[in-house]
Amino acid sequence: MIQRKASRVGSTVRRVVLVDDHPIVRHGFADLINEEPDLDVIAEVATGEEAMRVIAEHRPELAVIDISLEGMDGLELIKHLKAQYPKLMVLVVSIYDESLYAERALRAGAMGYLNKQTAIDQIVPAIRRVLSGKVYLSPRVADRLLQQVVEGVDELEQSPVQRLSDRELEVYRLIGQGLTTRQIATQLHLSMKTIETYREHIKTKMNFKNSNEMVRHAVQWVLEQA
């Protein structure tokens, strides 16, 4: 569901679109952002598909996007948006572990990653930093990424989840949320055979003995993210 309000008038006002499937979260962020005289939330949407339509119509300067969305997930949405609107700034705000998702978000085209646990205090500073053309990350993640650049990354030192591709990680997350292969295929608009292939890749990369072990670990991982 899309909710719009009249945009403020003025060339210095920066327009923002919020993309999150939790209405309470969207409204809370909108209230915080709209307290700033130079920031204006022009739309709040729940899905990637709605975001694509709204951004095509209104051409905002910034999109604030969650990772977990119904249908197209946040990472896929960012890739589509940056391909069509290279100048669009993107800030990711999510409950998911930034040590796993922040680098993926930056590779997809985002300019920042903010954990929802600190979002109330940090969302406006994060938005301002991204709109100024600078990357926003927590000090912990920024230090880790710099260390990787200096020392390089040994794949053997990565956790099994970090070895998954973006799409494999998305499938793993949906498995952990209790979705069946058919439900995942429907949500991602892919064939069941394709999802089965991703499941096999996940089992291989994470050294699971069987599907039951994979499901147990996926459920536990999702619960740990909450």
mmCIF file of C-alpha atoms in Angstrom, residues 4-157:
data_model
loop_
_atom_site.group_PDB
_atom_site.id
_atom_site.type_symbol
_atom_site.label_atom_id
_atom_site.label_comp_id
_atom_site.label_asym_id
_atom_site.label_seq_id
_atom_site.Cartn_x
_atom_site.Cartn_y
_atom_site.Cartn_z
ATOM 1 C CA ARG A 4 1.741 9.835 -0.113
ATOM 2 C CA LYS A 5 1.630 13.315 1.323
ATOM 3 C CA ALA A 6 2.005 16.660 -0.362
ATOM 4 C CA SER A 7 5.658 17.437 -0.978
ATOM 5 C CA ARG A 8 7.149 20.562 0.511
ATOM 6 C CA VAL A 9 8.070 23.338 -1.830
ATOM 7 C CA GLY A 10 11.686 24.389 -2.176
ATOM 8 C CA SER A 11 14.749 23.476 -4.186
ATOM 9 C CA THR A 12 16.717 22.540 -1.055
ATOM 10 C CA VAL A 13 14.244 19.887 0.120
ATOM 11 C CA ARG A 14 15.537 16.352 -0.476
ATOM 12 C CA ARG A 15 12.862 13.789 -1.311
ATOM 13 C CA VAL A 16 12.902 10.353 0.323
ATOM 14 C CA VAL A 17 11.053 7.085 -0.365
ATOM 15 C CA LEU A 18 10.739 4.480 2.413
ATOM 16 C CA VAL A 19 10.609 0.790 1.446
ATOM 17 C CA ASP A 20 9.766 -1.523 4.360
ATOM 18 C CA ASP A 21 7.100 -4.205 4.801
ATOM 19 C CA HIS A 22 6.312 -3.149 8.396
ATOM 20 C CA PRO A 23 3.868 -0.189 8.471
ATOM 21 C CA ILE A 24 4.783 0.813 12.033
ATOM 22 C CA VAL A 25 8.475 0.986 11.090
ATOM 23 C CA ARG A 26 7.739 3.039 7.974
ATOM 24 C CA HIS A 27 5.527 5.498 9.823
ATOM 25 C CA GLY A 28 8.048 5.862 12.651
ATOM 26 C CA PHE A 29 10.888 6.599 10.243
ATOM 27 C CA ALA A 30 8.679 9.001 8.283
ATOM 28 C CA ASP A 31 7.858 10.965 11.434
ATOM 29 C CA LEU A 32 11.555 11.268 12.343
ATOM 30 C CA ILE A 33 12.639 12.275 8.857
ATOM 31 C CA ASN A 34 9.815 14.757 8.320
ATOM 32 C CA GLU A 35 10.831 16.652 11.450
ATOM 33 C CA GLU A 36 13.818 17.857 9.404
ATOM 34 C CA PRO A 37 12.947 20.990 7.401
ATOM 35 C CA ASP A 38 15.039 19.934 4.400
ATOM 36 C CA LEU A 39 13.902 16.288 4.206
ATOM 37 C CA ASP A 40 10.548 15.104 2.888
ATOM 38 C CA VAL A 41 9.198 11.532 2.806
ATOM 39 C CA ILE A 42 7.120 11.584 -0.368
ATOM 40 C CA ALA A 43 6.075 7.906 -0.306
ATOM 41 C CA GLU A 44 6.020 4.812 1.906
ATOM 42 C CA VAL A 45 5.783 1.414 0.227
ATOM 43 C CA ALA A 46 5.925 -2.232 1.329
ATOM 44 C CA THR A 47 7.355 -4.074 -1.704
ATOM 45 C CA GLY A 48 10.095 -3.746 -4.272
ATOM 46 C CA GLU A 49 7.573 -3.663 -7.086
ATOM 47 C CA GLU A 50 5.772 -0.701 -5.495
ATOM 48 C CA ALA A 51 9.120 1.005 -4.951
ATOM 49 C CA MET A 52 10.002 0.689 -8.637
ATOM 50 C CA ARG A 53 6.706 2.344 -9.646
ATOM 51 C CA VAL A 54 6.916 5.167 -7.106
ATOM 52 C CA ILE A 55 10.557 5.964 -7.848
ATOM 53 C CA ALA A 56 9.877 5.988 -11.580
ATOM 54 C CA GLU A 57 7.051 8.497 -11.001
ATOM 55 C CA HIS A 58 8.606 10.800 -8.399
ATOM 56 C CA ARG A 59 12.387 10.455 -8.946
ATOM 57 C CA PRO A 60 13.441 11.008 -5.294
ATOM 58 C CA GLU A 61 17.019 11.715 -4.264
ATOM 59 C CA LEU A 62 17.114 8.867 -1.712
ATOM 60 C CA ALA A 63 15.524 5.464 -1.110
ATOM 61 C CA VAL A 64 15.663 3.910 2.370
ATOM 62 C CA ILE A 65 15.290 0.162 1.844
ATOM 63 C CA ASP A 66 14.918 -2.886 4.082
ATOM 64 C CA ILE A 67 16.536 -6.212 3.140
ATOM 65 C CA SER A 68 13.525 -8.408 3.880
ATOM 66 C CA LEU A 69 10.695 -7.618 1.460
ATOM 67 C CA GLU A 70 7.963 -9.776 -0.015
ATOM 68 C CA GLY A 71 8.808 -10.807 -3.562
ATOM 69 C CA MET A 72 11.922 -8.960 -4.701
ATOM 70 C CA ASP A 73 14.263 -8.622 -1.724
ATOM 71 C CA GLY A 74 16.176 -5.461 -0.859
ATOM 72 C CA LEU A 75 19.426 -6.447 -2.543
ATOM 73 C CA GLU A 76 17.711 -7.290 -5.830
ATOM 74 C CA LEU A 77 15.719 -4.068 -5.633
ATOM 75 C CA ILE A 78 18.884 -2.007 -5.175
ATOM 76 C CA LYS A 79 20.505 -3.650 -8.207
ATOM 77 C CA HIS A 80 17.463 -2.876 -10.387
ATOM 78 C CA LEU A 81 17.214 0.704 -9.130
ATOM 79 C CA LYS A 82 20.895 1.503 -9.611
ATOM 80 C CA ALA A 83 20.789 0.096 -13.143
ATOM 81 C CA GLN A 84 17.919 2.437 -14.035
ATOM 82 C CA TYR A 85 18.712 5.425 -11.800
ATOM 83 C CA PRO A 86 22.475 5.619 -11.220
ATOM 84 C CA LYS A 87 22.204 8.919 -9.328
ATOM 85 C CA LEU A 88 19.669 7.590 -6.822
ATOM 86 C CA MET A 89 21.174 7.331 -3.338
ATOM 87 C CA VAL A 90 20.292 4.226 -1.318
ATOM 88 C CA LEU A 91 20.494 3.612 2.428
ATOM 89 C CA VAL A 92 19.739 0.116 3.746
ATOM 90 C CA VAL A 93 18.078 -0.140 7.169
ATOM 91 C CA SER A 94 17.616 -3.716 8.362
ATOM 92 C CA ILE A 95 17.526 -6.020 11.371
ATOM 93 C CA TYR A 96 19.928 -8.416 9.682
ATOM 94 C CA ASP A 97 23.553 -8.725 10.769
ATOM 95 C CA GLU A 98 25.518 -5.919 9.160
ATOM 96 C CA SER A 99 28.692 -8.036 9.162
ATOM 97 C CA LEU A 100 26.936 -10.295 6.643
ATOM 98 C CA TYR A 101 24.787 -7.843 4.687
ATOM 99 C CA ALA A 102 26.579 -4.476 4.700
ATOM 100 C CA GLU A 103 29.225 -5.434 2.139
ATOM 101 C CA ARG A 104 26.587 -7.106 -0.056
ATOM 102 C CA ALA A 105 24.477 -3.948 0.096
ATOM 103 C CA LEU A 106 27.429 -1.781 -0.949
ATOM 104 C CA ARG A 107 28.250 -4.137 -3.827
ATOM 105 C CA ALA A 108 24.620 -3.920 -4.955
ATOM 106 C CA GLY A 109 24.874 -0.125 -5.083
ATOM 107 C CA ALA A 110 23.846 1.175 -1.647
ATOM 108 C CA MET A 111 25.799 3.985 0.007
ATOM 109 C CA GLY A 112 25.133 2.924 3.590
ATOM 110 C CA TYR A 113 23.910 0.244 5.959
ATOM 111 C CA LEU A 114 22.160 0.932 9.262
ATOM 112 C CA ASN A 115 20.990 -1.655 11.785
ATOM 113 C CA LYS A 116 17.407 -1.084 12.946
ATOM 114 C CA GLN A 117 18.499 -1.423 16.571
ATOM 115 C CA THR A 118 20.286 1.929 16.300
ATOM 116 C CA ALA A 119 18.075 3.462 13.619
ATOM 117 C CA ILE A 120 16.042 5.775 15.851
ATOM 118 C CA ASP A 121 19.128 7.759 16.822
ATOM 119 C CA GLN A 122 21.097 7.351 13.620
ATOM 120 C CA ILE A 123 18.712 7.388 10.668
ATOM 121 C CA VAL A 124 18.812 11.156 10.103
ATOM 122 C CA PRO A 125 22.638 11.412 10.390
ATOM 123 C CA ALA A 126 22.926 8.367 8.112
ATOM 124 C CA ILE A 127 20.600 9.947 5.534
ATOM 125 C CA ARG A 128 22.536 13.209 5.593
ATOM 126 C CA ARG A 129 25.856 11.425 5.139
ATOM 127 C CA VAL A 130 24.576 9.363 2.203
ATOM 128 C CA LEU A 131 22.988 12.421 0.560
ATOM 129 C CA SER A 132 26.353 14.180 0.838
ATOM 130 C CA GLY A 133 27.879 11.385 -1.249
ATOM 131 C CA LYS A 134 29.671 9.624 1.596
ATOM 132 C CA VAL A 135 29.362 6.005 2.731
ATOM 133 C CA TYR A 136 27.633 5.348 6.063
ATOM 134 C CA LEU A 137 28.670 2.266 8.062
ATOM 135 C CA SER A 138 29.074 1.509 11.732
ATOM 136 C CA PRO A 139 32.677 1.914 12.942
ATOM 137 C CA ARG A 140 32.923 -1.856 13.505
ATOM 138 C CA VAL A 141 31.960 -2.768 9.949
ATOM 139 C CA ALA A 142 34.001 0.062 8.424
ATOM 140 C CA ASP A 143 37.104 -1.180 10.263
ATOM 141 C CA ARG A 144 36.486 -4.763 9.143
ATOM 142 C CA LEU A 145 36.083 -3.805 5.484
ATOM 143 C CA LEU A 146 39.241 -1.686 5.583
ATOM 144 C CA GLN A 147 41.092 -4.588 7.153
ATOM 145 C CA GLN A 148 39.927 -6.828 4.330
ATOM 146 C CA VAL A 149 41.282 -4.368 1.780
ATOM 147 C CA VAL A 150 44.649 -4.204 3.539
ATOM 148 C CA GLU A 151 45.077 -7.907 4.276
ATOM 149 C CA GLY A 152 42.827 -9.586 1.739
ATOM 150 C CA VAL A 153 40.156 -12.146 2.602
ATOM 151 C CA ASP A 154 40.833 -15.840 3.014
ATOM 152 C CA GLU A 155 37.714 -17.703 1.888
ATOM 153 C CA LEU A 156 38.463 -20.422 4.433
ATOM 154 C CA GLU A 157 38.116 -17.842 7.220
#
